[in-house]
GROMACS .gro file of C-alpha atoms in nm:
model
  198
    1UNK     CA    1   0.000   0.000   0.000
    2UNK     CA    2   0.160   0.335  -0.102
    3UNK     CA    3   0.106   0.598   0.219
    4UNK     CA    4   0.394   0.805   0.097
    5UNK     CA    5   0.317   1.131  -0.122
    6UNK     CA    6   0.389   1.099  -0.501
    7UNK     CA    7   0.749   1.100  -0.594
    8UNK     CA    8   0.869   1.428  -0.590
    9UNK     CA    9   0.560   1.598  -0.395
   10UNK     CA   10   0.659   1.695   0.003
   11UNK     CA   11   0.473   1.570   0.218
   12UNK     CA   12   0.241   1.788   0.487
   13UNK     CA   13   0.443   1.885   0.768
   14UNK     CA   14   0.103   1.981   0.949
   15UNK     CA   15  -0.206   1.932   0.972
   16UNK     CA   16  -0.436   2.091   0.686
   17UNK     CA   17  -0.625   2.382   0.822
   18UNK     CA   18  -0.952   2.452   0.667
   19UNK     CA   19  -1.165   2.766   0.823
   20UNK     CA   20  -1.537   2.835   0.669
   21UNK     CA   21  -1.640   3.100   0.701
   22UNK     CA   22  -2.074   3.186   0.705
   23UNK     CA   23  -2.111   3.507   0.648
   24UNK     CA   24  -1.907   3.487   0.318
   25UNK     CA   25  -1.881   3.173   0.217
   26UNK     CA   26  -1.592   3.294  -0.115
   27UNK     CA   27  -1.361   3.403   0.214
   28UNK     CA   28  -1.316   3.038   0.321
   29UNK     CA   29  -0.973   2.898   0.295
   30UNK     CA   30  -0.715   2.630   0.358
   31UNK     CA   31  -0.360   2.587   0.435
   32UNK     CA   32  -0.164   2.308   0.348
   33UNK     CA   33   0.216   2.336   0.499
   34UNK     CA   34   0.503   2.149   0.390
   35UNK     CA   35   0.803   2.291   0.579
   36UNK     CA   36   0.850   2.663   0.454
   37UNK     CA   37   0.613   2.577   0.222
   38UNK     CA   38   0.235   2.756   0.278
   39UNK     CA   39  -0.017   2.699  -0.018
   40UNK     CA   40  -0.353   2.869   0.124
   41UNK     CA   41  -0.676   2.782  -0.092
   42UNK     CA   42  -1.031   2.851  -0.160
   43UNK     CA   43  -1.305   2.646   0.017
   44UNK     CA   44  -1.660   2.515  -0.082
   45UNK     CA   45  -1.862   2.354   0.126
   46UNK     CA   46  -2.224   2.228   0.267
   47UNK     CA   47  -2.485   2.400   0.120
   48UNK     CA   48  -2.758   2.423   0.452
   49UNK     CA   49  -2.421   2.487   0.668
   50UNK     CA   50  -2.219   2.339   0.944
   51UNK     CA   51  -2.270   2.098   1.199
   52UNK     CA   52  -2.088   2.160   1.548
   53UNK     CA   53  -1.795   1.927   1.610
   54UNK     CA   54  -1.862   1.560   1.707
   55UNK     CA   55  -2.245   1.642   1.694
   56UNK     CA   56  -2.370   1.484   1.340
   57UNK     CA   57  -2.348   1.399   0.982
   58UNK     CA   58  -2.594   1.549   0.772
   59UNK     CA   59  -2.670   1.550   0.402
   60UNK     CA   60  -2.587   1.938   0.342
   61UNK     CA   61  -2.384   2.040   0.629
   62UNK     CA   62  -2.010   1.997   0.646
   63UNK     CA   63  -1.914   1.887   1.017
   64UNK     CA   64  -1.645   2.086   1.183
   65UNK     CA   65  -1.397   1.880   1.394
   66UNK     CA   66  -1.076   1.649   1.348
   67UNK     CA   67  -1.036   1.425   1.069
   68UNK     CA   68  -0.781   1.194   0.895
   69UNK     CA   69  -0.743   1.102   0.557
   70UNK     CA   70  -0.839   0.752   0.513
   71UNK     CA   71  -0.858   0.726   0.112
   72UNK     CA   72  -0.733   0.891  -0.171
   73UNK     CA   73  -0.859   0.857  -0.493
   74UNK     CA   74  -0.859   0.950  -0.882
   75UNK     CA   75  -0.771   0.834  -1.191
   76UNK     CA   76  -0.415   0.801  -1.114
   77UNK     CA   77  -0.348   0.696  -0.740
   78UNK     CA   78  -0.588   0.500  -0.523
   79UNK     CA   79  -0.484   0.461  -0.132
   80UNK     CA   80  -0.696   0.336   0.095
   81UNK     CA   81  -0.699   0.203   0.399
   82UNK     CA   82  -0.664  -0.199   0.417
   83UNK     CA   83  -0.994  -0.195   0.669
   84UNK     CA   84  -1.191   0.028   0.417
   85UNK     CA   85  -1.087  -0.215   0.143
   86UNK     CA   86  -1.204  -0.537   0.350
   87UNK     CA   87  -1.564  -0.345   0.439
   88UNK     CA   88  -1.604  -0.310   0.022
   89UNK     CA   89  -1.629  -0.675  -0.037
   90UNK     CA   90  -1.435  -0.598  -0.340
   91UNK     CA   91  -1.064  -0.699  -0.377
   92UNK     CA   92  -0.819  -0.387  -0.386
   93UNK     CA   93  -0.761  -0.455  -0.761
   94UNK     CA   94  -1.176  -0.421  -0.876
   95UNK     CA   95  -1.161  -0.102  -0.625
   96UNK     CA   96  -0.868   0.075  -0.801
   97UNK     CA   97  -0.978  -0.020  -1.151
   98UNK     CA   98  -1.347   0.131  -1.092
   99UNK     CA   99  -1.417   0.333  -0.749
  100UNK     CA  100  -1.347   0.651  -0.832
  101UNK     CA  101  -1.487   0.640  -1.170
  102UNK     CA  102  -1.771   0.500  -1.126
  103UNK     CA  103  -1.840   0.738  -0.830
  104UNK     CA  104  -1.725   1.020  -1.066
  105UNK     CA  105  -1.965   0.891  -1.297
  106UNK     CA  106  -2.325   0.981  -1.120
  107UNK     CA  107  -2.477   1.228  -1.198
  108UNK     CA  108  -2.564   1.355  -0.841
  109UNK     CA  109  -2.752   1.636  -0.908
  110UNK     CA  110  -3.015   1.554  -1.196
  111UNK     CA  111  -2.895   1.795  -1.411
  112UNK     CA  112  -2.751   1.601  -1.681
  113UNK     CA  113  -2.374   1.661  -1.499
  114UNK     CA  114  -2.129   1.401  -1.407
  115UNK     CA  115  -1.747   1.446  -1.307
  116UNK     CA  116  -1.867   1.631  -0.996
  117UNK     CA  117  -1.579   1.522  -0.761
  118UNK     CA  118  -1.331   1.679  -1.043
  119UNK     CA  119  -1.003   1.495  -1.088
  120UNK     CA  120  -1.038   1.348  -0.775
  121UNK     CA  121  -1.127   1.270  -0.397
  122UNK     CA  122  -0.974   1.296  -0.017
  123UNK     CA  123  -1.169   1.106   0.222
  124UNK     CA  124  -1.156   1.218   0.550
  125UNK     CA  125  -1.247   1.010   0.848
  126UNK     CA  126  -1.371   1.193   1.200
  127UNK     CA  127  -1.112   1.156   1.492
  128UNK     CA  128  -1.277   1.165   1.845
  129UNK     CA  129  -1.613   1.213   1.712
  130UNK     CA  130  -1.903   1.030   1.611
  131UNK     CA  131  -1.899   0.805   1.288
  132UNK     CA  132  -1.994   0.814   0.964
  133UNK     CA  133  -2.259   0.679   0.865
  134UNK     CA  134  -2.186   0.642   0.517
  135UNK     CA  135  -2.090   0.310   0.322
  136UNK     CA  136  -2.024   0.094  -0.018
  137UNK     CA  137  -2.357   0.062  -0.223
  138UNK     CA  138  -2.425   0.061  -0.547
  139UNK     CA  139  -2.594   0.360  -0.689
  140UNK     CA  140  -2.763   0.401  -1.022
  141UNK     CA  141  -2.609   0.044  -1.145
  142UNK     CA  142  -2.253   0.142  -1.036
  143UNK     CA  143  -2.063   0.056  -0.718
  144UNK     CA  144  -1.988   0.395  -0.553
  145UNK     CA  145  -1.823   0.478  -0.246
  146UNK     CA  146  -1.961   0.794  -0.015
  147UNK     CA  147  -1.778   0.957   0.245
  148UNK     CA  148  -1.686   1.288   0.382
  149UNK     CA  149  -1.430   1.420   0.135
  150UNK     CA  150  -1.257   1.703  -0.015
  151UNK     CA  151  -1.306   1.659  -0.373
  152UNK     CA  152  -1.311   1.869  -0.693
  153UNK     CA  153  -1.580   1.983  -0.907
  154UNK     CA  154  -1.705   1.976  -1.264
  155UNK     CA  155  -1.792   2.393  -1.241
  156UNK     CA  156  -1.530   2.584  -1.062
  157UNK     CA  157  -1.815   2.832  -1.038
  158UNK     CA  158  -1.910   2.633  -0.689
  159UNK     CA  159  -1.581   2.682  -0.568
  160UNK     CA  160  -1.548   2.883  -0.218
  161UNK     CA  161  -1.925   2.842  -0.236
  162UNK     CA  162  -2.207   2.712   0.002
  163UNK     CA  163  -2.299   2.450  -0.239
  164UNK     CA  164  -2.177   2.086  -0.198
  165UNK     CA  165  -2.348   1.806  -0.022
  166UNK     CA  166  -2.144   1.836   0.290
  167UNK     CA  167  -1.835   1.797   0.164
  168UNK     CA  168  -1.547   2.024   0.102
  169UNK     CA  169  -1.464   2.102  -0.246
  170UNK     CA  170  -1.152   2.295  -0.413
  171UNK     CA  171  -1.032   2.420  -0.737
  172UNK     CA  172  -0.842   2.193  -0.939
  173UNK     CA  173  -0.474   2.300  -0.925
  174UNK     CA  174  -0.514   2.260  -0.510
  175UNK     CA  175  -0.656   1.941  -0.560
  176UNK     CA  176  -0.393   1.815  -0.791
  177UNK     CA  177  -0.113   1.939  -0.511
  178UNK     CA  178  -0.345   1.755  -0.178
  179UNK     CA  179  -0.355   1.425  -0.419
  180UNK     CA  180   0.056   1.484  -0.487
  181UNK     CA  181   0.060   1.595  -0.110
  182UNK     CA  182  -0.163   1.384   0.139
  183UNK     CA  183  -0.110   1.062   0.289
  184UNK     CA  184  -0.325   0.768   0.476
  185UNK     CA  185  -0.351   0.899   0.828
  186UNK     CA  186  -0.270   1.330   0.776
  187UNK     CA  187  -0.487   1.517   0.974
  188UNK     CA  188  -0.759   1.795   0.875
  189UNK     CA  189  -0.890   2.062   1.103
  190UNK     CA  190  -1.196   2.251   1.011
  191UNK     CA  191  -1.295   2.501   1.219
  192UNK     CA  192  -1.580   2.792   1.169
  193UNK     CA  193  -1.633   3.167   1.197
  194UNK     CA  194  -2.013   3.182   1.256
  195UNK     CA  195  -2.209   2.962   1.473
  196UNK     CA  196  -2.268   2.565   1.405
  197UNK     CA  197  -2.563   2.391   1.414
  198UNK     CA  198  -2.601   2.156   1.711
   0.00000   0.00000   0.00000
């Protein structure tokens, strides 16, 4: 199993630090640090708002809280952790093959749109908090994975937006760097300015 970044790519030095911010969603940023290195990014996420650290998952609202990266996937580099694989029922081979594209595939929305994760997709798993309650299932004939992520999008219009389902989405360059960057077990904070929902 690969946990190291991408040859060449540094790896995070500290945790990723994600702030939303409510009362202007476009001002909501992350950092990613990798030793003098600061790349600070836009922010999406949940369209009905937050939920207050270690209360809930909620279709909508992006939890605040700790979290560790417990998958990454695209079309080029699929990581994920051995328990995650064993919970699929699929062998690791089937998963990196078709996951991510067939997840990529569905067209979430209704609106005749697929690719909506982008190039590709960070799960994050809470730390200290309650669980997800999200799973393998098949989905519109395809075998999908859904999780808390930061992902991509197919409309960088929804970028730094209160859009997404819950999860956290970011332009494409920044995504490209966090799938060069991140490995199984880094740690996300996401904190708030503006109140969460209990």
């Amino acid at each position: 199993m690969n946990r190291e970044p991408t040859q060449g790519a540094s790896a995070a030095t500290e945790p990723i630090k994600i702030t939303l911010d409510l009362s202007d969603p476009s001002m909501s940023f992350g950092v990613l640090t990798r030793g003098e290195d600061r790349t600070v990014f836009q922010v999406g996420f949940g369209r009905n708002g937050i939920t207050c650290a270690g209360s809930r998952f909620e279709e909508g609202y992006t939890p605040l809280g700790r979290f560790k990266v417990n998958a990454i996937l695209s079309n080029d580099r699929f990581v994920m952790e051995p328990a995650l694989i064993a919970q699929s029922g699929r062998t690791e081979q089937e998963l990196k093959a078709t996951l991510f594209r067939n997840m990529n595939a569905i067209d979430f929305s209704g609106d005749g749109q697929t690719g909506e994760y982008g190039i590709g997709y960070v799960s994050l798993a809470p730390v200290d908090s309650v669980e997800q309650p999200f799973a393998f299932n098949t989905y519109d004939g395809r075998f999908r994975w859904y999780s808390f992520a930061i992902h991509g999008s197919n409309n960088d219009q929804r970028i730094g937006q209160q859009v997404t389902g819950g999860c956290l989405n970011v332009a494409e360059p920044v995504l490209k760097t966090l799938l060069e960057t991140v490995r199984l077990g880094d740690e996300v904070v996401i904190s708030a300015q503006g109140p969460c929902t209990p």
